[in-house]
mmCIF file of C-alpha atoms and ligand atoms in Angstrom:
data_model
loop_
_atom_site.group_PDB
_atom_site.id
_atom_site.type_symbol
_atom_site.label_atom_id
_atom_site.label_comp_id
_atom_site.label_asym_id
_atom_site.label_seq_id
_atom_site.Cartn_x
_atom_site.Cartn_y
_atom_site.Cartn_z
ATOM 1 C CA UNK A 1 148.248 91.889 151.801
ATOM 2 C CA UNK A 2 146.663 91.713 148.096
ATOM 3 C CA UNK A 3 145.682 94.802 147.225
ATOM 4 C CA UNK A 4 143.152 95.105 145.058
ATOM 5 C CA UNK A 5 140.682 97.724 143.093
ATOM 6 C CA UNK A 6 137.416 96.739 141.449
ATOM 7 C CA UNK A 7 136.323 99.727 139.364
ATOM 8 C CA UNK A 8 132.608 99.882 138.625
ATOM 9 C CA UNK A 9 130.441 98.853 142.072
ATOM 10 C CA UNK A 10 127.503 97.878 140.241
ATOM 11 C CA UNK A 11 125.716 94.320 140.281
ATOM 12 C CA UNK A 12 129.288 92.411 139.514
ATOM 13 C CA UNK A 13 131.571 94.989 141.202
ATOM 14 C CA UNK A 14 129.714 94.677 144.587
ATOM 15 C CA UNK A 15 128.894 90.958 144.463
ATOM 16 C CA UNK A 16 132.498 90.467 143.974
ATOM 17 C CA UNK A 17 133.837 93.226 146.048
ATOM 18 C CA UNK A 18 131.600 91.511 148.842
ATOM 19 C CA UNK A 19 133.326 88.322 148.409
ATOM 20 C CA UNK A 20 137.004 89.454 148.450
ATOM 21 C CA UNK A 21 136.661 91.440 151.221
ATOM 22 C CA UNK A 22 135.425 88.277 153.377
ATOM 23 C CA UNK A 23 139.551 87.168 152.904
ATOM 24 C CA UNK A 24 141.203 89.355 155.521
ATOM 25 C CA UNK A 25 144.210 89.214 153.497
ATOM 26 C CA UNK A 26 142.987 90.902 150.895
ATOM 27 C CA UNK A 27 143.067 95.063 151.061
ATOM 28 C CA UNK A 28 140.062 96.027 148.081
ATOM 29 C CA UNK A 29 139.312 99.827 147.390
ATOM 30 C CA UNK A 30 136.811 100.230 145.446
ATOM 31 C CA UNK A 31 136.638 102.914 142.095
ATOM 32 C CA UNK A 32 133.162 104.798 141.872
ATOM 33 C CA UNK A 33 131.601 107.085 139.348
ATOM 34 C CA UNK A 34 128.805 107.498 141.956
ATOM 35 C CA UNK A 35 129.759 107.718 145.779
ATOM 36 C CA UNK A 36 128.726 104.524 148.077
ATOM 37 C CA UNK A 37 128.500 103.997 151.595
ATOM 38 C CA UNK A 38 128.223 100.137 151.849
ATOM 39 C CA UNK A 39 127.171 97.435 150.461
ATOM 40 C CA UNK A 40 124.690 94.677 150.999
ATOM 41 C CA UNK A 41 125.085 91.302 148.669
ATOM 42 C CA UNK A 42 122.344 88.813 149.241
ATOM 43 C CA UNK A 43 123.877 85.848 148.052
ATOM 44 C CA UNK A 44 122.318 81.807 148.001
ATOM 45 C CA UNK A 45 123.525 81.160 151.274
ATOM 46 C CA UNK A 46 123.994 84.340 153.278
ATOM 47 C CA UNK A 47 123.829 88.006 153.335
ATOM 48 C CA UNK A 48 127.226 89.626 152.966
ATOM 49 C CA UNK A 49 127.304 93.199 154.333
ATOM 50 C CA UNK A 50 130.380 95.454 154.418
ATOM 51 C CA UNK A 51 131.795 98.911 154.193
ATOM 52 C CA UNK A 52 134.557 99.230 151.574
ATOM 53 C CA UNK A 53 137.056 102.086 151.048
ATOM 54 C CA UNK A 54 135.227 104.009 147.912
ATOM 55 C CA UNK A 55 137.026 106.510 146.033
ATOM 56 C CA UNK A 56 135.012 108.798 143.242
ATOM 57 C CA UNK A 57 138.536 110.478 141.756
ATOM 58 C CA UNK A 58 141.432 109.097 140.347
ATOM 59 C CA UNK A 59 143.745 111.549 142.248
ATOM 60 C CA UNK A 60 142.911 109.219 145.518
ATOM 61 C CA UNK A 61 144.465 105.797 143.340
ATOM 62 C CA UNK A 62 147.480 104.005 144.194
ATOM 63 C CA UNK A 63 149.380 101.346 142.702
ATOM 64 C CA UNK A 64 147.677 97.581 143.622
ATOM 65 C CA UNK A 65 148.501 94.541 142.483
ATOM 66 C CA UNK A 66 145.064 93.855 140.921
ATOM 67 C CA UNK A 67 142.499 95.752 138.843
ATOM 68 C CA UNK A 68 139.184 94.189 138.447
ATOM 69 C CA UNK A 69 137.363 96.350 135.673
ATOM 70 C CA UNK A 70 133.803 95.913 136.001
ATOM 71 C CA UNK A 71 131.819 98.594 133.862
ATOM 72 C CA UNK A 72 130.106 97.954 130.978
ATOM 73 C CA UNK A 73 131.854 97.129 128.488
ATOM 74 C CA UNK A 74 130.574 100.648 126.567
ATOM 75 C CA UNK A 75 131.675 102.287 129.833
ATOM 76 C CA UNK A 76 135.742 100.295 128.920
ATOM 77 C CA UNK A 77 136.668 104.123 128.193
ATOM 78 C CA UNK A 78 135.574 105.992 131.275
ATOM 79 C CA UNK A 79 137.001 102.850 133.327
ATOM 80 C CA UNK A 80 140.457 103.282 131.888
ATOM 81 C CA UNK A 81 140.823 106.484 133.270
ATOM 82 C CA UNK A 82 141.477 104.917 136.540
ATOM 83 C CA UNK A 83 144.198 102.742 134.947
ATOM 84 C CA UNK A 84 147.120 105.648 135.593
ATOM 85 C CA UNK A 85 146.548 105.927 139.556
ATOM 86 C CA UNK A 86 145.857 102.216 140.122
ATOM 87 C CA UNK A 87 148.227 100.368 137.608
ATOM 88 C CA UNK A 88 152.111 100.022 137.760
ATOM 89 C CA UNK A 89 154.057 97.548 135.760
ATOM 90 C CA UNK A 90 152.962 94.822 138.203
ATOM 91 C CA UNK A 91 149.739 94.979 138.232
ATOM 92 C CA UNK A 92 147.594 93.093 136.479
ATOM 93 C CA UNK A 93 143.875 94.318 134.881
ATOM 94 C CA UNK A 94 141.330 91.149 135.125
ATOM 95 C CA UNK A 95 138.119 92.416 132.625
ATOM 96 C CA UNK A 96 135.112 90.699 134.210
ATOM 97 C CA UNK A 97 132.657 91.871 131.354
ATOM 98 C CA UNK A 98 130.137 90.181 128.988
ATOM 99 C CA UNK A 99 131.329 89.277 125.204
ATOM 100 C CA UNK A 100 133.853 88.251 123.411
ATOM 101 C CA UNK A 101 136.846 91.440 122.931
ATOM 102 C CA UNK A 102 137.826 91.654 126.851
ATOM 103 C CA UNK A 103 141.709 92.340 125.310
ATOM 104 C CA UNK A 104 140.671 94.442 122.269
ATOM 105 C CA UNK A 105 138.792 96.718 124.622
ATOM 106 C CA UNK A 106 141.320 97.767 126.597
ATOM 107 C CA UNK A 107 145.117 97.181 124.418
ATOM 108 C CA UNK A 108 144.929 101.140 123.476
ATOM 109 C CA UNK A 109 145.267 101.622 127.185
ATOM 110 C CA UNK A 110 147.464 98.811 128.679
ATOM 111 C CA UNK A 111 149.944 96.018 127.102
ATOM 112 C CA UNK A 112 147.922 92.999 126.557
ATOM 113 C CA UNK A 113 150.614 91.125 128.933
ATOM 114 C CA UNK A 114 148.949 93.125 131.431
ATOM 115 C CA UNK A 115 145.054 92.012 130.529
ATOM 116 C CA UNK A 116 143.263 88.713 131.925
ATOM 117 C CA UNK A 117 140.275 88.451 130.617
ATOM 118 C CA UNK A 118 137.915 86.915 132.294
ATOM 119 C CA UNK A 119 134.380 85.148 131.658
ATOM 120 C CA UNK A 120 131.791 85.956 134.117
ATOM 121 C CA UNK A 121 128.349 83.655 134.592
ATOM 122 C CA UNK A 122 127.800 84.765 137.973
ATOM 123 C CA UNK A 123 123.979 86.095 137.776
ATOM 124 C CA UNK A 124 123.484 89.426 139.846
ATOM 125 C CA UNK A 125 121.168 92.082 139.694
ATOM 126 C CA UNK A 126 121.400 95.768 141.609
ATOM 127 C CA UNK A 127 117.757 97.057 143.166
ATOM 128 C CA UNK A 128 119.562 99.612 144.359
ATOM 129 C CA UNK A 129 123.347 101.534 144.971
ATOM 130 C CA UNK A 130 125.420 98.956 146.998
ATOM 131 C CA UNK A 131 122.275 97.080 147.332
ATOM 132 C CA UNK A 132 123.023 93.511 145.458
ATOM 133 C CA UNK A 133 121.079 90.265 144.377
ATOM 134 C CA UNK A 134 123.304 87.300 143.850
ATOM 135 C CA UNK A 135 121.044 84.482 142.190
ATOM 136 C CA UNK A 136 123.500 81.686 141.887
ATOM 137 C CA UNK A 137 127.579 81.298 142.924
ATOM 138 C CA UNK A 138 128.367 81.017 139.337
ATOM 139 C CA UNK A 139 131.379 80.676 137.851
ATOM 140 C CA UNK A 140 134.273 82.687 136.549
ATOM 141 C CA UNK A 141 136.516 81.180 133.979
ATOM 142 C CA UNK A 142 140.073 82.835 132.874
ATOM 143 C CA UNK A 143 142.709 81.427 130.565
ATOM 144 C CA UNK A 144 145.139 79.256 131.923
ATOM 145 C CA UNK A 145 148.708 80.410 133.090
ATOM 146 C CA UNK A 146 149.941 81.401 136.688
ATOM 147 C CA UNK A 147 148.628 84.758 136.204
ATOM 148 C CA UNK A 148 145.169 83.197 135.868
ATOM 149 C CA UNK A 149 146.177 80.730 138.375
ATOM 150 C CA UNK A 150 147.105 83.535 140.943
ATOM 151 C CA UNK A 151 143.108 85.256 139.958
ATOM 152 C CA UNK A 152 141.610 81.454 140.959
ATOM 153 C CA UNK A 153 143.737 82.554 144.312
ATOM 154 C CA UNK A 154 141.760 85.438 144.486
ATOM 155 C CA UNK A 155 138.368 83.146 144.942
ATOM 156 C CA UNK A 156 139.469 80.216 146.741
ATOM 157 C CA UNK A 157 137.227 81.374 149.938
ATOM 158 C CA UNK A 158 134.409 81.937 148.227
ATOM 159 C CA UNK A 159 131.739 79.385 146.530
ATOM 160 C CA UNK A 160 132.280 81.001 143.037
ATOM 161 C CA UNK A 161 133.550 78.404 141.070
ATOM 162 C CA UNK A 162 136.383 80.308 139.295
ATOM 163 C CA UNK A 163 138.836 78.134 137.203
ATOM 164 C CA UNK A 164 141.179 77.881 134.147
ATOM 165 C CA UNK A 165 140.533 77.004 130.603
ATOM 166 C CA UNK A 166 143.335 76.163 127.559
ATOM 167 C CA UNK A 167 140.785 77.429 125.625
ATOM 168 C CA UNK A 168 139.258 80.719 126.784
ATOM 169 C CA UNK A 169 138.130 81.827 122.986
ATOM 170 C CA UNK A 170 135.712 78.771 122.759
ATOM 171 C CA UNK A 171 134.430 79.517 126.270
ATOM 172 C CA UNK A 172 133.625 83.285 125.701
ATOM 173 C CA UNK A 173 131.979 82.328 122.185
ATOM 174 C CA UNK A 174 129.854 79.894 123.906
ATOM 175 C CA UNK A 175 128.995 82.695 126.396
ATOM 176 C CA UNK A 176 128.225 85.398 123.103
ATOM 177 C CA UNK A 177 125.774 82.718 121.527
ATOM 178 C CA UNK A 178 124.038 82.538 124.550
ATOM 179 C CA UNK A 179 123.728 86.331 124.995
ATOM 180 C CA UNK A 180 122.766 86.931 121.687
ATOM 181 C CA UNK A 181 119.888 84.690 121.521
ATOM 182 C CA UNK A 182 118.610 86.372 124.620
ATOM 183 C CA UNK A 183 118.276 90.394 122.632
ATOM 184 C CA UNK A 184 114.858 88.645 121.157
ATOM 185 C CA UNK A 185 113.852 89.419 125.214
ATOM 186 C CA UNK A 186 115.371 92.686 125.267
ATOM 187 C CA UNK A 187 113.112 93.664 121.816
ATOM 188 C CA UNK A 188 109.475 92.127 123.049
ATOM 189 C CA UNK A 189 109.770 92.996 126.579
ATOM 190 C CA UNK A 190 109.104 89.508 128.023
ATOM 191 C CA UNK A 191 111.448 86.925 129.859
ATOM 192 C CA UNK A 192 113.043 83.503 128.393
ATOM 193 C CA UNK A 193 109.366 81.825 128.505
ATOM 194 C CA UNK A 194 109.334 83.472 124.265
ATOM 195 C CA UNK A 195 111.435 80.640 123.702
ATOM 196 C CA UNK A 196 108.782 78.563 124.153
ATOM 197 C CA UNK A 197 106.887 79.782 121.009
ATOM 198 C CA UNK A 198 108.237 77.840 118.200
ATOM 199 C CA UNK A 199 109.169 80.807 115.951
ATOM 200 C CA UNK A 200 110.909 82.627 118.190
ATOM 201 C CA UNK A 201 112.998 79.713 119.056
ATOM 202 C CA UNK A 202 113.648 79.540 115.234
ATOM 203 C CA UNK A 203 114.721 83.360 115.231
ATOM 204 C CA UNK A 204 117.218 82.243 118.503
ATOM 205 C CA UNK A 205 118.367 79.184 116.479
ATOM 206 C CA UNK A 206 119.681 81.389 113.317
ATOM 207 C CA UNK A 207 120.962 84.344 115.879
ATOM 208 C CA UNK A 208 123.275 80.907 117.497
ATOM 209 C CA UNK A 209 123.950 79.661 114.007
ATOM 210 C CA UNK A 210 124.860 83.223 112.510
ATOM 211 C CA UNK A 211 127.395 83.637 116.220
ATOM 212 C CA UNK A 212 128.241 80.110 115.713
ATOM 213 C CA UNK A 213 129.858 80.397 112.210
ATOM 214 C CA UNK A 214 131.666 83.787 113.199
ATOM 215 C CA UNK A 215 133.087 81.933 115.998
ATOM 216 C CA UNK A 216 134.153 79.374 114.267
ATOM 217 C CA UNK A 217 135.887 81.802 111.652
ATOM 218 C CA UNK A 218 137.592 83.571 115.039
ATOM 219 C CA UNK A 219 138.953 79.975 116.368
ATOM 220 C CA UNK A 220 136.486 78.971 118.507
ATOM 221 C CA UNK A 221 135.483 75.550 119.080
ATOM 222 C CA UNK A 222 131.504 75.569 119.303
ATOM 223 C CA UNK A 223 128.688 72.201 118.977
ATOM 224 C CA UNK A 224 126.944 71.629 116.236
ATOM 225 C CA UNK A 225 123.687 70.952 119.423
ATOM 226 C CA UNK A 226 124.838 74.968 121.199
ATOM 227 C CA UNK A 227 121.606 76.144 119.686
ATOM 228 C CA UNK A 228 119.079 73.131 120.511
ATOM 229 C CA UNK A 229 120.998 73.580 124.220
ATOM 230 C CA UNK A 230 120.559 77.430 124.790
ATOM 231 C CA UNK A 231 117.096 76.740 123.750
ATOM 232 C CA UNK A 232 116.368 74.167 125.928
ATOM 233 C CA UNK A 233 117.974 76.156 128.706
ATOM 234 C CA UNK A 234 115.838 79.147 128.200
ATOM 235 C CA UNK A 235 112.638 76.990 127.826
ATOM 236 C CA UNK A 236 113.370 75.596 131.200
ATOM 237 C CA UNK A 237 113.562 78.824 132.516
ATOM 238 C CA UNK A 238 110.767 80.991 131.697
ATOM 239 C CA UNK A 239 110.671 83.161 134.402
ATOM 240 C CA UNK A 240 114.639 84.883 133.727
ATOM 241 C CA UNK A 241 114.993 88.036 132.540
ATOM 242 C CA UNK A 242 118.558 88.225 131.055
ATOM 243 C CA UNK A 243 120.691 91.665 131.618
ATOM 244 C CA UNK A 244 120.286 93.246 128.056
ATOM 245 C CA UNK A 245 116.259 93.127 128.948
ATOM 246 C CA UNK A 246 116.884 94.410 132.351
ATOM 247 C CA UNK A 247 118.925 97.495 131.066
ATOM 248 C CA UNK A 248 115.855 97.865 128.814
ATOM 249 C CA UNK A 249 113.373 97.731 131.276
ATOM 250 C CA UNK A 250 114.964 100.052 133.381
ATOM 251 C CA UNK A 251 115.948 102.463 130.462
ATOM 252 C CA UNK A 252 119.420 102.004 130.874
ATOM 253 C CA UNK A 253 122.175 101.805 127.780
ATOM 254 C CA UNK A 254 122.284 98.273 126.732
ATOM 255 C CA UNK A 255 125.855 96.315 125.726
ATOM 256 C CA UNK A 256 124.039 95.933 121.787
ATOM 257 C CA UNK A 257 127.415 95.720 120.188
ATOM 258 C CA UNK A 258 129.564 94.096 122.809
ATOM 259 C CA UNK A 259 126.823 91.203 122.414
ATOM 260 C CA UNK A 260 125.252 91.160 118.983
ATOM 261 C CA UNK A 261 126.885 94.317 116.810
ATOM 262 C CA UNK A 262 129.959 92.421 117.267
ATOM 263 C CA UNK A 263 128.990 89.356 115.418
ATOM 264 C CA UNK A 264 128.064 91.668 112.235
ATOM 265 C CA UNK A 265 130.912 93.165 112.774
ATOM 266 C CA UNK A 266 133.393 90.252 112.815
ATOM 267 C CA UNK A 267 131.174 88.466 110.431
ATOM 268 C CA UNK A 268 131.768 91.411 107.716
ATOM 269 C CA UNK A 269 135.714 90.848 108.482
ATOM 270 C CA UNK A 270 135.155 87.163 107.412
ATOM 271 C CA UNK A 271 132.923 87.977 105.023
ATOM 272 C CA UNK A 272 129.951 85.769 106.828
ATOM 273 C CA UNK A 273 126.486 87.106 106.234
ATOM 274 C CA UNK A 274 124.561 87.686 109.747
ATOM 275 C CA UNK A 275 121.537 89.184 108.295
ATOM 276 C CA UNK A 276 119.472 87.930 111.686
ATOM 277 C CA UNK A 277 122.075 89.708 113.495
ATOM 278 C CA UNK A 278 121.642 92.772 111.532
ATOM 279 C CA UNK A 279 118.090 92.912 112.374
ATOM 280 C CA UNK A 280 118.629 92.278 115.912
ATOM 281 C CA UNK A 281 121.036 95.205 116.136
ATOM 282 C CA UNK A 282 118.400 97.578 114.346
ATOM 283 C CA UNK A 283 115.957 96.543 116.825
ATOM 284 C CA UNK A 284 117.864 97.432 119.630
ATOM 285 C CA UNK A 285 119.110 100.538 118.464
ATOM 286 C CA UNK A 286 115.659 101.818 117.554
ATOM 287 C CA UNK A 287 114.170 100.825 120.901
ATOM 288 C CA UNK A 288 117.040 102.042 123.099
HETATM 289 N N1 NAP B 1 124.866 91.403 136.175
HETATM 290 C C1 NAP B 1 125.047 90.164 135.745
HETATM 291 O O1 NAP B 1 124.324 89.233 136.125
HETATM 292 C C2 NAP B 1 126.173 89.850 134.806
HETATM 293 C C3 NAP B 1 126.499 88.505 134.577
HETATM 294 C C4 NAP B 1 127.542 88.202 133.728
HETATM 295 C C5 NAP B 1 128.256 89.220 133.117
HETATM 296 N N2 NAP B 1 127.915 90.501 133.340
HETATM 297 C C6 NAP B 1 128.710 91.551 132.681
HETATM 298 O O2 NAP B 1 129.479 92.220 133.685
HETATM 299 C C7 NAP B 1 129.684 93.597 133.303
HETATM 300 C C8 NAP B 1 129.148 94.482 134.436
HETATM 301 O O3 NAP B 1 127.744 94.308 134.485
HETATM 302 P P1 NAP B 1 126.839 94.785 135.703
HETATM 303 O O4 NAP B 1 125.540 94.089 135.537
HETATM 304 O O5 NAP B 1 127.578 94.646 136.977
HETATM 305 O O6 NAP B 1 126.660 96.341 135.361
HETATM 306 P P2 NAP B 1 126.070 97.487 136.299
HETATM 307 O O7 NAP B 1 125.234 96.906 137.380
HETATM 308 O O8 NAP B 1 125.458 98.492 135.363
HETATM 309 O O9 NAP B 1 127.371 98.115 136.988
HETATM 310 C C9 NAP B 1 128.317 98.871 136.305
HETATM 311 C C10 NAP B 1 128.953 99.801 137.326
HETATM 312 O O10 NAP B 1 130.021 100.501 136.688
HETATM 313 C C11 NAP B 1 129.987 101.839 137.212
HETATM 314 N N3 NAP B 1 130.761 102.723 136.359
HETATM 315 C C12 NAP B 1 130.521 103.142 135.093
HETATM 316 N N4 NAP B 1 131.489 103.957 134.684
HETATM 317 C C13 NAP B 1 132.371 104.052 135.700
HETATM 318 C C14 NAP B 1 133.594 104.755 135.892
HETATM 319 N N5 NAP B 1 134.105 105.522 134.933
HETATM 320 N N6 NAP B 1 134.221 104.619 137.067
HETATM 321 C C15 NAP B 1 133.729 103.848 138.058
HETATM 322 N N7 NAP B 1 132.578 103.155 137.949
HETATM 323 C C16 NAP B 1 131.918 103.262 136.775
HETATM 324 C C17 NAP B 1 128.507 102.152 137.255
HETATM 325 O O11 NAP B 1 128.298 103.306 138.029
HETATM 326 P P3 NAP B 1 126.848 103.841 138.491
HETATM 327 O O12 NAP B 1 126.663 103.214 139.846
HETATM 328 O O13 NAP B 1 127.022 105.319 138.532
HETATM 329 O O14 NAP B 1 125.865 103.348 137.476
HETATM 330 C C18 NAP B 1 128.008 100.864 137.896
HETATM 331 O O15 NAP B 1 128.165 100.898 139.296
HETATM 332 C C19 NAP B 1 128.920 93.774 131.983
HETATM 333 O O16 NAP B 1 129.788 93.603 130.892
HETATM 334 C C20 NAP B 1 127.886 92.646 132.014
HETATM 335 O O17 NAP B 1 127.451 92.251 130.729
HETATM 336 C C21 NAP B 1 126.889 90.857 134.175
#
């Protein structure tokens, strides 16, 4: 048996809780802040319904031989306090979060030996507690080694296309330009159809350009065409409403500095100016 504890049963937690739990030989518990009876994931193809051990107190942990964190990233404090009933010095913590500082988020707590970080485009949204909306089987990407080889283990049942990458940094930047682009939703209130109005899709264009050059100065590989792509890809899908304009909408805390504070941030460290970035943050912060 695998044993395994996702912490944070929210629209990523469940979907992915749902899917392990289809392996028999997998034995998941699952880490609440708010208690849960079951959970329902309507995926593409099916409707996966099951009733997973939930625990609300760290006192009820034990040692497994996985930890899938997956919070929020500003929640990365709260969900460390499981780490002490759930981790020995096997297991290993996989961070299934949004941005680009999976590692950095959680070193004060664990040695980064122990991290995986993984990059998560698997698109799911929660109506309701344990109550789950899988749009498409996405994909999960995690740097290459036989630790990440053992998490593509994890998923071989499922139709999540998990795999390996020799250069996870690249991948996760490509995943922050994309994300920061999509705050101009968040601030106006209306889905990826804004895109289609020309200046907005200049305003996306220096948000990509301003990620893209703090990227670069991190070690990431990124296109000069990322921005004319992300663009494109929004424009083709007016309808979407991306998760920072979701929390919005339904007054939640947004992830403002996991997915845009953090290129002013590491921008300052390189001494790039992000001054589109800056805005962006402002925005956010005044509307949240
Ligand atoms: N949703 C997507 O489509 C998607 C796609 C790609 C990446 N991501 C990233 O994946 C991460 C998770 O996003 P999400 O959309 O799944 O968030 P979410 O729906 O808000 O779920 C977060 C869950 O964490 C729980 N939680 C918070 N603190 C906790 C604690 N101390 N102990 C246990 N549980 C705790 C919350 O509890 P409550 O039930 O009490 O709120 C909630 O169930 C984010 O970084 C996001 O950017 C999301």
């Amino acid at each position: 048996m695998t044993k395994i504890a996702v912490i944070g049963p929210g629209a990523i937690g469940s979907t992915i809780a749902a899917w392990l739990m289809q392996n028999a030989s997998s034995d998941v518990v699952i880490a609440a802040r708010s208690p849960l009876s079951d959970i329902e994931v309507r995926t593409p193809e099916q409707v996966l319904r099951v009733a997973p051990h939930v625990i609300t107190n760290v006192r009820e942990a034990k040692p497994v031989d996985w930890v899938l964190v997956t919070t929020k990233t500003y929640d990365a404090n709260a969900a460390a306090t499981w780490f002490e009933g759930f981790c020995d010095t096997q297991t290993v913590v996989a961070i299934l979060q949004n941005g680009v500082e999976h590692v950095e988020r959680f070193e004060s707590f664990l040695p980064r030996t122990s991290i995986l970080p993984v990059m998560v485009d698997v698109p799911a949204e929660r109506a309701a507690p344990g109550r789950v909306s899988q749009r498409r089987n996405g994909r999960m990407v995690v740097p290459e080694g036989s630790v990440g080889s053992r998490f593509v283990e994890l998923f071989a049942h499922t139709p999540i296309d998990v795999s390996q990458t020799v250069d996870f940094k690249s991948e996760v930047w490509r995943k922050l330009c994309l994300n920061a682009a999509g705050a101009l939703s968040a601030i106006v209130l209306k889905p990826a159809i804004i895109a289609r109005h020309d200046g907005v899709a200049k305003i996306m264009e220096s948000i990509i350009r301003e990620c893209t050059a703090v990227g670069r100065a991190e070690g990431a590989l990124l296109d000069e065409s990322l921005a004319q792509t992300i663009i494109a890809g929004y424009r083709g899908t007016p309808d979407s409403i991306n998760s920072i304009h979701a929390d919005r909408l339904a007054g939640r805390q947004m992830e403002i500095d996991a997915r845009n504070g953090v290129i002013v941030r590491l921008g300052r460290k390189h001494g790039i100016a992000t001054p589109i970035s800056e805005m962006v943050v402002a925005l956010l912060e005044a509307s949240g």
